[in-house]
CSV table of C-alpha atoms in Angstrom, one decimal:
chain,number,residue,atom,x,y,z
I,1,MET,CA,0.0,0.0,0.0
I,2,VAL,CA,1.3,3.5,-1.0
I,3,ASN,CA,2.0,5.7,1.9
I,4,PRO,CA,0.0,8.9,1.4
I,5,ASN,CA,2.4,11.1,3.3
I,6,LYS,CA,5.3,10.1,1.1
I,7,LYS,CA,6.2,12.1,-1.9
I,8,VAL,CA,5.6,10.5,-5.3
I,9,LYS,CA,9.0,9.8,-7.1
I,10,ARG,CA,9.9,10.0,-10.7
I,11,PRO,CA,13.3,8.2,-11.1
I,12,ASP,CA,13.5,9.1,-14.8
I,13,GLY,CA,13.1,12.9,-13.9
I,14,LEU,CA,10.1,13.3,-16.1
I,15,SER,CA,6.9,14.9,-14.9
I,16,LYS,CA,3.6,13.0,-15.4
I,17,ILE,CA,1.1,15.1,-17.4
I,18,TYR,CA,-2.6,14.5,-17.4
I,19,ARG,CA,-4.3,15.6,-20.6
I,20,TYR,CA,-7.8,16.3,-21.6
I,21,THR,CA,-9.6,13.8,-23.7
I,22,GLU,CA,-12.5,14.0,-26.3
I,23,ASP,CA,-15.7,12.0,-26.6
I,24,GLU,CA,-16.9,10.4,-29.7
I,25,GLU,CA,-18.4,13.7,-30.9
I,26,GLY,CA,-15.2,15.6,-30.4
I,27,LYS,CA,-16.3,17.4,-27.2
I,28,ILE,CA,-13.5,18.2,-24.9
I,29,LEU,CA,-13.5,16.4,-21.5
I,30,SER,CA,-11.6,18.5,-19.1
I,31,LEU,CA,-9.9,17.3,-16.0
I,32,SER,CA,-11.0,17.8,-12.4
I,33,ILE,CA,-8.2,19.2,-10.5
I,34,GLU,CA,-9.5,18.2,-7.0
I,35,ASN,CA,-10.0,14.6,-8.1
I,36,ILE,CA,-6.5,14.3,-9.4
I,37,LEU,CA,-5.0,15.6,-6.3
I,38,HIS,CA,-7.2,13.5,-4.0
I,39,ASP,CA,-6.6,10.3,-6.1
I,40,ASN,CA,-2.8,10.6,-6.6
I,41,TYR,CA,-1.3,13.2,-4.2
I,42,VAL,CA,-2.8,13.1,-0.9
I,43,TYR,CA,0.3,14.9,0.7
I,44,LEU,CA,-0.2,17.8,-1.8
I,45,GLU,CA,-3.9,17.8,-1.1
I,46,ARG,CA,-3.3,18.1,2.6
I,47,ALA,CA,-0.8,20.7,2.4
I,48,ILE,CA,-3.1,22.8,0.1
I,49,LYS,CA,-5.9,22.6,2.7
I,50,LYS,CA,-3.6,23.4,5.5
I,51,GLU,CA,-2.5,26.6,3.7
I,52,ASN,CA,-5.9,27.5,2.5
I,53,TYR,CA,-4.5,27.5,-1.0
I,54,TYR,CA,-7.4,28.4,-3.2
I,55,ILE,CA,-8.8,26.1,-5.8
I,56,ARG,CA,-12.2,26.9,-7.1
I,57,ASP,CA,-14.8,24.2,-6.4
I,58,ASN,CA,-15.2,21.7,-9.1
I,59,ASP,CA,-12.6,23.7,-11.3
I,60,THR,CA,-11.2,21.7,-14.3
I,61,CYS,CA,-8.2,22.1,-16.6
I,62,LEU,CA,-6.9,20.9,-19.9
I,63,PHE,CA,-3.5,20.0,-18.6
I,64,PHE,CA,-2.4,18.9,-15.1
I,65,LYS,CA,1.3,18.8,-14.7
I,66,GLU,CA,3.7,17.6,-11.9
I,67,LEU,CA,6.3,19.8,-10.6
I,68,LEU,CA,9.5,17.9,-9.7
I,69,TRP,CA,12.5,18.7,-7.5
I,70,ASP,CA,15.2,16.0,-7.1
I,71,ASP,CA,12.9,13.6,-8.9
I,72,GLU,CA,10.1,14.0,-6.3
I,73,VAL,CA,6.6,15.5,-7.1
I,74,ILE,CA,6.6,18.7,-4.8
I,75,GLY,CA,3.7,20.6,-6.6
I,76,PHE,CA,1.6,21.0,-9.6
I,77,SER,CA,0.6,23.4,-12.3
I,78,ALA,CA,-2.8,23.4,-14.1
I,79,TYR,CA,-3.6,25.0,-17.5
I,80,ARG,CA,-6.7,26.0,-19.4
I,81,SER,CA,-7.2,27.5,-22.9
I,82,SER,CA,-7.0,31.2,-23.5
I,83,ASN,CA,-9.8,33.2,-25.3
I,84,PHE,CA,-7.2,35.6,-26.7
I,85,ASN,CA,-5.4,33.3,-29.1
I,86,GLU,CA,-5.0,29.6,-29.8
I,87,ASN,CA,-1.2,29.7,-29.2
I,88,SER,CA,-1.5,30.6,-25.6
I,89,LEU,CA,-2.4,28.8,-22.3
I,90,VAL,CA,-3.4,30.2,-19.0
I,91,MET,CA,-1.7,28.9,-15.9
I,92,GLN,CA,-4.6,28.7,-13.6
I,93,TYR,CA,-2.8,27.2,-10.6
I,94,PHE,CA,0.8,26.9,-9.6
I,95,TYR,CA,1.5,25.3,-6.2
I,96,VAL,CA,4.7,24.2,-4.6
I,97,LEU,CA,5.3,22.8,-1.1
I,98,GLU,CA,6.5,25.5,1.1
I,99,GLU,CA,10.0,24.0,1.8
I,100,TYR,CA,10.7,24.2,-1.9
I,101,ARG,CA,9.7,27.8,-2.7
I,102,GLN,CA,13.2,29.2,-2.5
I,103,TYR,CA,14.1,27.3,-5.8
I,104,PRO,CA,13.3,28.7,-9.3
I,105,ILE,CA,10.6,26.2,-10.0
I,106,LEU,CA,8.2,28.8,-11.4
I,107,ILE,CA,10.8,29.9,-14.0
I,108,GLU,CA,11.7,26.5,-15.0
I,109,GLU,CA,7.9,25.6,-15.3
I,110,ILE,CA,7.1,28.5,-17.5
I,111,ASP,CA,10.0,27.7,-19.8
I,112,GLU,CA,9.2,23.9,-19.9
I,113,ALA,CA,5.4,24.4,-20.4
I,114,SER,CA,5.8,26.8,-23.2
I,115,THR,CA,8.1,24.4,-25.1
I,116,LEU,CA,6.0,21.4,-24.2
I,117,PHE,CA,2.6,22.7,-25.1
I,118,GLU,CA,4.0,25.0,-28.0
I,119,SER,CA,2.2,28.0,-26.3
I,120,SER,CA,3.0,31.2,-24.7
I,121,ILE,CA,2.0,31.1,-21.0
I,122,LEU,CA,-0.2,33.6,-19.3
I,123,LEU,CA,-0.3,33.8,-15.5
I,124,GLU,CA,-3.7,34.1,-13.9
I,125,TYR,CA,-3.8,35.5,-10.2
I,126,PRO,CA,-0.1,35.3,-9.5
I,127,THR,CA,0.7,35.6,-5.8
I,128,ARG,CA,3.1,38.2,-4.6
I,129,ASP,CA,5.6,35.3,-4.0
I,130,MET,CA,5.4,34.3,-7.6
I,131,ILE,CA,6.1,38.0,-8.6
I,132,ASP,CA,9.1,38.0,-6.3
I,133,THR,CA,10.4,34.9,-8.2
I,134,LEU,CA,9.9,36.7,-11.4
I,135,MET,CA,11.8,39.8,-10.1
I,136,LYS,CA,14.6,37.7,-8.7
I,137,HIS,CA,15.4,36.1,-12.1
I,138,ASN,CA,15.2,39.3,-14.0
I,139,PHE,CA,11.8,38.7,-15.7
I,140,THR,CA,10.6,42.2,-14.6
I,141,LYS,CA,11.5,45.8,-14.7
I,142,ILE,CA,10.6,48.0,-11.7
I,143,PHE,CA,9.6,51.6,-11.6
I,144,GLU,CA,9.1,54.1,-8.8
I,145,ASP,CA,10.0,51.1,-6.4
I,146,ARG,CA,6.4,50.0,-6.8
I,147,PHE,CA,5.2,49.1,-10.3
I,148,ILE,CA,6.8,46.3,-12.3
I,149,VAL,CA,6.5,45.4,-16.0
I,150,SER,CA,6.7,41.7,-16.6
I,151,ARG,CA,8.1,39.7,-19.5
I,152,ILE,CA,5.4,37.0,-18.8
I,153,PRO,CA,1.8,38.4,-19.4
I,154,PHE,CA,-0.9,38.4,-16.8
I,155,ILE,CA,-4.5,37.6,-17.6
I,156,MET,CA,-7.0,39.4,-15.3
I,157,PRO,CA,-10.8,39.4,-15.0
I,158,MET,CA,-12.5,42.8,-15.5
I,159,ILE,CA,-14.2,43.7,-12.3
I,160,PRO,CA,-15.4,47.1,-10.9
I,161,ILE,CA,-12.6,48.8,-9.0
I,162,GLU,CA,-14.7,49.2,-5.8
I,163,GLU,CA,-15.2,45.5,-5.7
I,164,SER,CA,-11.6,44.5,-6.5
I,165,LYS,CA,-10.4,46.8,-3.8
I,166,THR,CA,-12.4,45.1,-1.0
I,167,THR,CA,-13.1,41.6,-2.1
I,168,LEU,CA,-11.1,38.5,-1.8
I,169,ARG,CA,-10.8,36.3,-5.0
I,170,GLU,CA,-12.0,33.3,-2.9
I,171,GLU,CA,-15.3,35.2,-1.9
I,172,TYR,CA,-16.1,36.6,-5.3
I,173,SER,CA,-19.1,34.9,-6.7
I,174,ASP,CA,-20.2,37.0,-9.7
I,175,ASP,CA,-19.7,35.7,-13.2
I,176,ILE,CA,-16.6,37.0,-15.1
I,177,THR,CA,-17.8,38.3,-18.5
I,178,TYR,CA,-14.5,39.9,-19.7
I,179,ARG,CA,-10.8,39.5,-19.3
I,180,LYS,CA,-7.8,41.5,-20.5
I,181,ILE,CA,-4.1,41.1,-20.6
I,182,SER,CA,-1.6,43.3,-18.7
I,183,LEU,CA,2.1,43.3,-17.9
I,184,ILE,CA,1.8,45.7,-15.0
I,185,TYR,CA,1.7,44.6,-11.3
I,186,ASP,CA,1.7,46.9,-8.3
I,187,LEU,CA,3.9,45.5,-5.5
I,188,ASP,CA,2.3,47.7,-2.8
I,189,LEU,CA,-1.3,46.5,-3.5
I,190,CYS,CA,-0.4,43.1,-4.7
I,191,THR,CA,-2.5,43.5,-7.9
I,192,ILE,CA,-2.4,43.3,-11.6
I,193,VAL,CA,-3.0,46.7,-13.0
I,194,GLY,CA,-5.0,47.0,-16.3
I,195,ILE,CA,-4.7,50.4,-17.9
I,196,ALA,CA,-7.2,51.9,-20.3
I,197,SER,CA,-5.5,52.0,-23.7
I,198,ASP,CA,-6.9,55.2,-25.0
I,199,ASN,CA,-9.3,56.9,-22.5
I,200,ILE,CA,-7.5,56.9,-19.1
I,201,GLU,CA,-10.8,57.9,-17.4
I,202,ASN,CA,-12.6,54.7,-18.6
I,203,THR,CA,-13.4,52.6,-15.5
I,204,TYR,CA,-15.2,49.3,-16.0
I,205,THR,CA,-18.7,48.7,-14.3
I,206,HIS,CA,-21.1,45.7,-14.4
I,207,ASP,CA,-23.2,47.7,-16.9
I,208,THR,CA,-20.3,48.0,-19.3
I,209,VAL,CA,-21.0,46.3,-22.6
I,210,ILE,CA,-17.6,45.8,-24.5
I,211,ASP,CA,-16.9,44.8,-28.0
I,212,SER,CA,-13.6,43.0,-28.7
I,213,GLU,CA,-12.0,46.2,-30.1
I,214,GLN,CA,-12.6,48.1,-26.9
I,215,LEU,CA,-11.6,45.5,-24.4
I,216,ASN,CA,-8.4,47.1,-23.4
I,217,ASN,CA,-9.8,50.5,-23.1
I,218,TYR,CA,-10.9,50.2,-19.3
I,219,ASN,CA,-9.0,50.6,-16.1
I,220,VAL,CA,-9.2,47.5,-13.8
I,221,LEU,CA,-7.4,46.0,-10.8
I,222,SER,CA,-7.3,42.3,-10.0
I,223,LEU,CA,-9.0,40.9,-7.0
I,224,VAL,CA,-7.1,40.4,-3.7
I,225,LEU,CA,-5.7,36.9,-2.9
I,226,THR,CA,-6.2,35.6,0.6
I,227,SER,CA,-2.5,34.6,0.8
I,228,ASP,CA,-1.4,38.1,0.0
I,229,GLU,CA,-4.0,39.6,2.3
I,230,ASP,CA,-2.7,37.3,5.2
I,231,LYS,CA,0.9,38.5,4.6
I,232,TYR,CA,0.6,42.0,3.5
I,233,GLY,CA,-2.7,43.4,4.7
I,234,VAL,CA,-3.7,44.3,1.0
I,235,ILE,CA,-7.3,45.3,1.5
I,236,ASP,CA,-6.3,48.1,4.1
I,237,LYS,CA,-3.6,49.2,1.7
I,238,HIS,CA,-6.3,49.5,-1.1
I,239,ASN,CA,-8.7,51.3,1.1
I,240,ASN,CA,-6.0,53.7,2.3
I,241,ASP,CA,-4.2,54.4,-1.0
I,242,SER,CA,-4.5,58.2,-1.6
I,243,MET,CA,-4.3,57.9,-5.4
I,244,LEU,CA,-7.1,55.3,-5.5
I,245,ASN,CA,-9.2,57.4,-3.2
I,246,ASP,CA,-8.8,60.7,-5.2
I,247,GLY,CA,-9.0,59.1,-8.7
I,248,SER,CA,-5.6,59.8,-9.8
I,249,TYR,CA,-4.1,56.2,-9.6
I,250,PHE,CA,-4.5,55.0,-13.1
I,251,GLU,CA,-3.4,58.4,-14.7
I,252,TYR,CA,-0.2,58.2,-12.4
I,253,VAL,CA,0.5,54.6,-13.6
I,254,ASP,CA,-0.1,55.5,-17.1
I,255,LYS,CA,2.3,58.3,-17.0
I,256,ILE,CA,5.0,56.1,-15.6
I,257,MET,CA,4.5,53.6,-18.4
I,258,LYS,CA,4.4,56.3,-21.1
I,259,ASP,CA,7.5,58.1,-19.7
I,260,ASN,CA,9.5,54.9,-19.8
I,261,ASN,CA,8.0,53.5,-23.0
I,262,GLY,CA,11.1,53.5,-25.0
I,263,LEU,CA,13.0,51.7,-22.2
I,264,ILE,CA,10.3,49.1,-21.7
I,265,GLU,CA,10.0,48.3,-25.5
I,266,ASN,CA,13.8,47.8,-25.7
I,267,TRP,CA,13.9,45.7,-22.6
I,268,LEU,CA,11.0,43.5,-23.8
I,269,THR,CA,12.8,42.7,-27.1
I,270,ILE,CA,15.9,41.5,-25.2
I,271,LEU,CA,15.8,37.8,-24.8
């Protein structure tokens, strides 16, 4: 009998990958993330519950991939399709056991997954710890000691600002209608920042109806993650941020990005 507390080993150094299947009519049958963890990685499942790491109830993925260190399974990543183009995948979840988080596993996984799946990788709801890893390995450029631009794109839901300021992702129950891509992250507020492309005063509301050409022309912030709230008190920082409160926040971030546009563009082209 397999000891559920013992890490799964891969002596050949190759991660196991669970892939979606199709039925006889060609319908995609996605994978239950919770079922895979429960049936194969009890020690990961227990660690996830102990840390209150968020996995949405009954969430599914197209690909579930083991994360290895020294030929042992010490975490997982899960991917779904992207609505933006067929050559990208969204990293829905990335979990590593706490004692292995000092290692560059995220960087290695992004590189490996992009090659394996022949897709660019978009990060959904990165934790501040994940951002710190990107910074440590020169995948970001920082401005004003607060705002970073990332080589790895973020995908973010479009949610009204007042809700994203005060609501934890784990508690948000409304349907997500729209999403947009951003490269900007606020280290103080632990949030992805989506800047309106043309009209910097455009702020998304639930009543907003957007066609595909106008998707990027709204200001949004990503929801607060419980792990970041526990570590950094993010919701209080949102509520007390003077620029968010006086309405100047997005204009300020936009100016920083425009003032440094040449530098950013050149940096992004360097491999």
